[in-house]
Amino acid sequence: MSKQLESFQNNLQEFAAKHRNDIKKNADFRQHFQQMCATIGVDPLASSKGFWSEMLGVGDYYYELGVQIVEVAMATSHRNGGIMGIEEMRKRVSKSRGSKSAAVSIDDIIQAIKRLKVLGSGFSLIPVRGTYIVQSVPGEMTLDHTVVLQQAESTGFVTKDQLVTELGWDLHRADIALEHLVREGLAWVDEQGDTTQYWFPGLFHSIIDK
Amino acid sequence: MTTDDSFPWPWQHDFPPFYTLQPNADTRRKQEEAWCTLILSYCKHYKTHQLDVAEISAGPLFNNKSIQRKLATEHIVGILNVLSKKGHVEWLDTNKKSCIIMWRTPEEWGKLIYDWAKSFGLMNTVCTLYELTNGEDSAGQEFHGIENWLLVRALKTLQSSGKAELISLGEANDGVKFF
């Protein structure tokens, strides 16, 4: 068994060497390669030293991306309280890399953030129906707060009634969650709709860019 | 004030809660800052120096029809009061119905003009106000073409700090000497 694994690993290394440029430049290829590695339990990004990162410079790529993600988060947290749709993050990072760089994919952002998490940087990914919200300021987010964000993701806002109807919460529970999000600067209050609406600047850009 | 569609709105313009006074103090501070910046750049863009509160509250600056949100008059006056404290606004009446708005304060203009005068070697020489704002030498400067009342205000701030003296040259020409 281990002999098979060893030969598989060798093949993978040969593959990596042969397709080094493709892996660097092509997001689909990169993802495919990652999946291949995962199949045999090899994590090419496990350390910034070692065969993989030296061979492919792949460790550096995600490290660089991670730094840029942190920069974007720091530059925007004043406005969005530390949350942002992953597509907006991808766009902003792409922009800061410039048009001459190879395209950055959502999966690249996910991988880079997973690395940041390992470093204990306070980043986390909140899954929402086929996409993610990137959270860069840990704060005291409970599961209820996360759930409210998930509810707000598609429109940029929630109402109390929505939380009661969609989640089966009582008004008190909805109040507590929304009050916290307003207090943390994640949500703004809008009183000019039919009922009070709680809007998230961090999710607003995702809406207008869609 | 007539406006075309050329003003580049910031993201807050289409953000519904921007038009509701925020309950969270930190958020409210950010909101206020954003309104102040927006109002000044809007006035700068359309070269507006005077605002009538009733008129401006119905216009696109404070009333975004596409999202059906508007900033209440009391809050408009509130923000203009903040700008007044910062030296950008002066009320023309005690009921706060209209005001002068200066996207650059007279002090800021004064400094700009003084720095230019110094770099042009105009210390201890007299020049007319007309020369200052319409002469070839100041072409391309931000204060070129500035209105006379604002120019005089700017020069008066320099006068109070001893950096200039306004001189009457008789008839319509007034002048200034920089030190």
XYZ file of C-alpha atoms in Angstrom:
389
model
C 0.000 0.000 0.000
C 2.693 2.442 1.001
C 4.616 1.584 -2.135
C 1.604 2.601 -4.197
C 1.314 5.798 -2.213
C 4.980 6.518 -2.721
C 4.712 6.034 -6.453
C 1.579 8.191 -6.482
C 3.466 10.892 -4.684
C 6.301 10.657 -7.159
C 3.872 10.979 -10.036
C 2.352 13.968 -8.364
C 5.729 15.586 -7.973
C 6.488 14.969 -11.611
C 3.141 16.403 -12.520
C 3.765 19.435 -10.370
C 7.161 20.058 -11.917
C 5.837 19.631 -15.438
C 2.837 21.928 -14.935
C 4.387 24.473 -12.658
C 3.430 27.468 -14.800
C -0.099 26.253 -15.350
C -0.605 25.828 -11.630
C 0.620 29.334 -11.017
C -1.499 30.968 -13.710
C -4.655 28.924 -14.035
C -7.190 28.867 -11.205
C -9.100 25.807 -12.442
C -5.903 23.904 -12.897
C -4.803 24.921 -9.429
C -8.023 23.685 -7.904
C -7.805 20.413 -9.786
C -4.266 19.967 -8.546
C -5.316 20.682 -4.966
C -8.039 18.067 -5.221
C -5.572 15.531 -6.513
C -3.341 16.201 -3.541
C -6.227 15.970 -1.127
C -7.107 12.545 -2.489
C -3.818 11.126 -1.294
C -3.759 13.176 1.878
C -1.017 15.536 0.782
C -1.360 19.226 1.520
C 0.973 21.134 -0.819
C 0.519 24.291 1.233
C 1.161 22.764 4.634
C 4.324 24.725 5.152
C 5.993 27.627 3.473
C 9.144 25.605 3.169
C 9.598 22.249 1.570
C 9.364 20.676 -1.830
C 5.948 21.914 -2.867
C 6.266 25.563 -2.143
C 9.812 25.718 -3.389
C 8.939 23.797 -6.527
C 5.809 25.642 -7.350
C 6.130 28.841 -5.394
C 2.560 27.953 -4.482
C 3.094 28.653 -0.790
C 4.252 32.131 -1.707
C 1.222 32.707 -3.906
C -1.258 32.047 -1.090
C 0.890 33.893 1.396
C 0.911 36.928 -0.882
C -2.834 36.633 -1.397
C -3.332 36.358 2.351
C -1.439 39.592 2.909
C -3.569 41.350 0.302
C -6.762 39.999 1.861
C -5.688 41.371 5.226
C -4.951 44.744 3.618
C -8.399 44.903 2.001
C -10.043 43.899 5.286
C -8.155 46.572 7.209
C -8.938 49.242 4.632
C -12.678 48.503 4.634
C -13.498 47.451 8.209
C -14.129 51.072 9.125
C -17.041 50.950 6.725
C -18.369 47.406 6.990
C -17.504 46.390 10.533
C -15.353 43.494 9.326
C -17.690 41.510 7.104
C -17.704 41.302 3.321
C -19.133 39.031 0.663
C -16.427 36.797 -0.770
C -17.009 37.981 -4.326
C -16.426 41.584 -3.274
C -13.222 40.443 -1.510
C -12.118 38.662 -4.662
C -12.756 41.764 -6.769
C -10.891 44.079 -4.443
C -7.909 41.771 -4.166
C -7.851 41.342 -7.964
C -7.924 45.095 -8.357
C -5.003 45.574 -5.986
C -3.001 42.959 -7.870
C -3.481 44.874 -11.111
C -4.629 43.862 -14.573
C -1.324 42.233 -15.512
C -1.639 39.580 -12.818
C -3.277 36.224 -13.395
C -6.927 36.126 -12.331
C -7.801 35.341 -8.718
C -10.648 32.876 -8.164
C -13.069 32.473 -5.268
C -11.351 29.204 -4.441
C -8.002 31.024 -4.233
C -9.513 33.411 -1.699
C -10.948 30.479 0.268
C -7.593 28.709 0.348
C -5.734 31.845 1.351
C -8.185 32.510 4.185
C -7.896 28.927 5.406
C -4.183 29.551 5.716
C -4.816 32.789 7.573
C -7.081 30.946 9.993
C -4.283 28.545 10.796
C -2.132 31.528 11.715
C -4.817 32.568 14.182
C -5.516 35.854 12.444
C -9.197 36.102 13.333
C -10.451 35.464 9.811
C -13.332 33.136 9.220
C -15.661 32.107 6.430
C -19.411 32.065 6.971
C -21.114 29.779 4.463
C -24.286 31.046 2.835
C -26.234 29.100 0.201
C -23.456 28.467 -2.293
C -21.234 31.383 -1.335
C -19.393 32.804 1.680
C -19.172 35.880 3.831
C -15.647 36.732 4.944
C -15.392 37.847 8.553
C -12.215 39.580 9.543
C -12.971 40.994 12.966
C -13.722 38.160 15.404
C -15.662 40.163 17.990
C -18.340 38.222 19.782
C -20.200 36.702 16.884
C -22.545 34.017 18.082
C -24.324 31.555 15.889
C -27.452 33.756 15.985
C -25.452 36.695 14.603
C -24.039 34.539 11.842
C -27.504 33.304 10.972
C -28.778 36.888 10.662
C -25.921 37.625 8.245
C -26.868 34.605 6.194
C -30.441 35.884 6.051
C -29.228 39.310 4.905
C -26.779 38.088 2.305
C -29.024 38.112 -0.746
C -30.665 41.523 -0.216
C -28.207 43.339 2.058
C -30.768 43.758 4.839
C -33.143 41.956 7.226
C -36.270 42.900 9.137
C -37.385 41.568 12.520
C -40.424 39.941 10.919
C -38.159 38.144 8.498
C -36.184 36.588 11.356
C -39.392 35.547 13.075
C -40.922 34.057 9.936
C -37.854 32.514 8.304
C -36.066 31.290 11.414
C -38.959 30.750 13.799
C -37.414 33.090 16.372
C -39.416 35.008 18.939
C -39.198 38.813 18.859
C -36.945 38.960 21.903
C -34.329 36.730 20.328
C -34.453 38.792 17.108
C -34.090 42.011 19.132
C -31.024 40.771 20.988
C -29.262 39.660 17.819
C -30.042 42.825 15.869
C -29.131 45.105 18.781
C -25.742 43.419 18.998
C -25.080 43.827 15.285
C -26.053 47.506 15.415
C -23.865 48.015 18.501
C -20.881 46.391 16.776
C -21.263 48.750 13.818
C -22.048 45.900 11.437
C -25.624 47.004 10.818
C -27.218 50.387 10.098
C -30.869 51.147 10.810
C -33.300 52.313 8.120
C -36.627 53.719 9.334
C -38.046 54.855 6.018
C -39.273 51.506 4.722
C -42.566 49.825 5.670
C -40.890 48.369 8.757
C -37.474 48.968 10.271
C -34.751 47.497 8.079
C -31.283 46.506 9.280
C -28.724 46.977 6.519
C -25.182 45.628 6.343
C -22.663 47.823 4.491
C -20.447 44.759 4.224
C -23.073 42.977 2.185
C -24.353 46.042 0.333
C -21.585 46.108 -2.254
C -22.219 42.542 -3.176
C -25.741 43.598 -4.056
C -24.889 46.547 -6.232
C -22.185 44.647 -8.049
C -24.456 41.738 -8.896
C -29.217 75.634 -8.213
C -29.426 73.615 -11.394
C -27.469 70.415 -11.580
C -26.582 67.947 -14.299
C -25.924 64.253 -13.732
C -22.173 64.558 -13.568
C -21.600 64.316 -9.841
C -19.864 61.086 -8.808
C -21.972 59.882 -5.874
C -20.285 57.945 -3.058
C -21.632 54.492 -2.133
C -23.612 55.971 0.785
C -25.876 57.867 -1.634
C -27.761 54.686 -2.568
C -27.584 53.142 0.910
C -31.056 53.498 2.497
C -29.961 53.844 6.169
C -27.768 56.814 5.228
C -30.965 58.895 5.427
C -31.906 57.747 8.975
C -30.114 59.217 11.972
C -28.159 56.248 13.344
C -28.752 55.149 16.948
C -25.225 53.773 17.448
C -22.892 56.642 18.398
C -19.858 55.396 16.427
C -21.947 54.712 13.362
C -23.617 58.108 13.694
C -20.205 59.783 13.753
C -19.248 58.001 10.540
C -22.578 58.963 9.016
C -22.131 62.607 9.957
C -18.587 62.652 8.580
C -19.798 61.136 5.331
C -22.587 63.721 4.982
C -20.168 66.581 5.660
C -17.753 65.317 3.026
C -20.551 64.722 0.553
C -22.106 68.165 0.992
C -18.768 69.946 0.569
C -17.752 67.980 -2.526
C -21.201 68.438 -4.036
C -21.003 72.206 -3.559
C -17.456 72.249 -4.865
C -18.490 70.274 -7.954
C -21.398 72.568 -8.791
C -19.556 75.703 -7.638
C -22.308 76.552 -5.163
C -21.632 79.060 -2.419
C -25.083 79.548 -1.054
C -27.732 77.099 0.083
C -31.418 77.565 0.698
C -32.454 74.742 3.030
C -35.960 74.273 1.641
C -34.697 74.213 -1.937
C -31.739 71.923 -1.326
C -33.759 69.455 0.741
C -35.918 68.697 -2.291
C -32.903 68.209 -4.561
C -30.932 65.030 -5.306
C -28.296 65.675 -2.617
C -30.659 64.959 0.261
C -33.492 63.245 -1.569
C -32.711 60.077 -3.476
C -35.852 59.252 -5.413
C -34.510 56.008 -6.837
C -34.454 54.428 -3.365
C -37.237 56.622 -1.920
C -35.182 57.912 0.946
C -34.565 61.446 2.090
C -32.777 63.173 4.914
C -35.219 65.044 7.179
C -34.872 68.833 7.246
C -33.962 68.854 10.941
C -31.020 66.544 10.193
C -29.962 68.638 7.205
C -29.828 71.653 9.508
C -27.973 69.496 12.063
C -25.258 68.593 9.567
C -24.977 72.198 8.349
C -24.508 73.213 12.007
C -21.611 70.766 12.252
C -20.118 72.309 9.107
C -20.674 75.731 10.634
C -18.582 74.744 13.664
C -15.848 73.632 11.295
C -15.886 77.018 9.533
C -17.416 75.853 6.245
C -20.930 77.252 6.750
C -22.319 80.579 7.902
C -26.031 81.023 8.503
C -27.548 84.053 6.813
C -30.552 84.250 9.158
C -31.404 83.240 12.716
C -34.085 80.813 11.523
C -31.450 78.839 9.649
C -33.259 78.918 6.359
C -30.232 79.743 4.239
C -26.463 79.839 4.531
C -23.189 80.527 2.814
C -21.180 77.387 2.214
C -17.424 77.377 1.631
C -15.993 74.002 0.656
C -12.655 75.480 1.598
C -12.589 77.713 4.679
C -11.280 81.300 4.341
C -8.255 80.244 6.429
C -7.499 77.401 4.026
C -7.795 79.749 1.041
C -5.623 82.298 2.817
C -2.858 79.782 3.336
C -3.010 78.629 -0.284
C -2.780 82.206 -1.550
C 0.015 83.135 0.852
C 2.123 80.101 -0.074
C 1.718 80.937 -3.740
C 2.559 84.629 -3.156
C 5.688 83.612 -1.285
C 6.801 81.210 -4.003
C 6.222 83.955 -6.579
C 8.379 86.411 -4.670
C 5.530 88.798 -3.929
C 6.570 89.640 -0.382
C 6.412 93.350 0.386
C 4.934 94.251 -2.952
C 1.422 95.467 -3.553
C -0.845 93.734 -5.996
C -4.434 94.421 -6.862
C -7.067 91.880 -5.970
C -7.943 91.644 -9.631
C -4.365 90.755 -10.556
C -4.323 88.169 -7.835
C -7.271 86.205 -9.046
C -7.372 87.023 -12.733
C -3.767 87.664 -13.626
C -1.628 85.365 -15.742
C 0.615 84.584 -12.817
C -2.104 82.822 -10.910
C -3.502 80.928 -13.884
C -3.809 77.287 -12.976
C -3.951 78.022 -9.250
C -7.039 76.834 -7.441
C -7.878 80.319 -6.249
C -7.776 81.716 -9.781
C -11.185 83.195 -10.550
C -12.359 82.984 -6.939
C -15.204 85.347 -6.052
C -14.248 88.666 -4.528
C -16.136 88.313 -1.249
C -14.371 85.011 -0.558
C -11.000 86.425 -1.585
C -11.415 89.337 0.814
C -12.353 86.937 3.626
C -9.306 84.835 2.892
C -7.028 87.859 2.895
C -8.583 89.087 6.132
C -7.545 85.860 7.849
C -3.996 86.550 6.673
C -4.330 90.100 7.905
C -5.233 88.944 11.424
C -2.118 86.838 11.556
C 0.035 89.629 10.259
C 0.808 87.990 6.958
C -0.927 90.499 4.737
C -2.551 93.892 4.730
C -5.545 94.920 2.682
C -5.022 98.256 0.992
C -7.476 100.574 -0.634
C -6.098 101.767 -3.925
C -8.982 104.103 -4.599
C -12.151 103.628 -6.627
C -12.820 100.047 -7.583
C -9.351 98.681 -7.149
C -8.409 97.177 -3.884
C -5.054 95.677 -3.229
C -3.074 93.597 -0.840
C 0.472 93.541 0.449
C 1.983 90.283 1.657
C 4.569 90.083 4.407
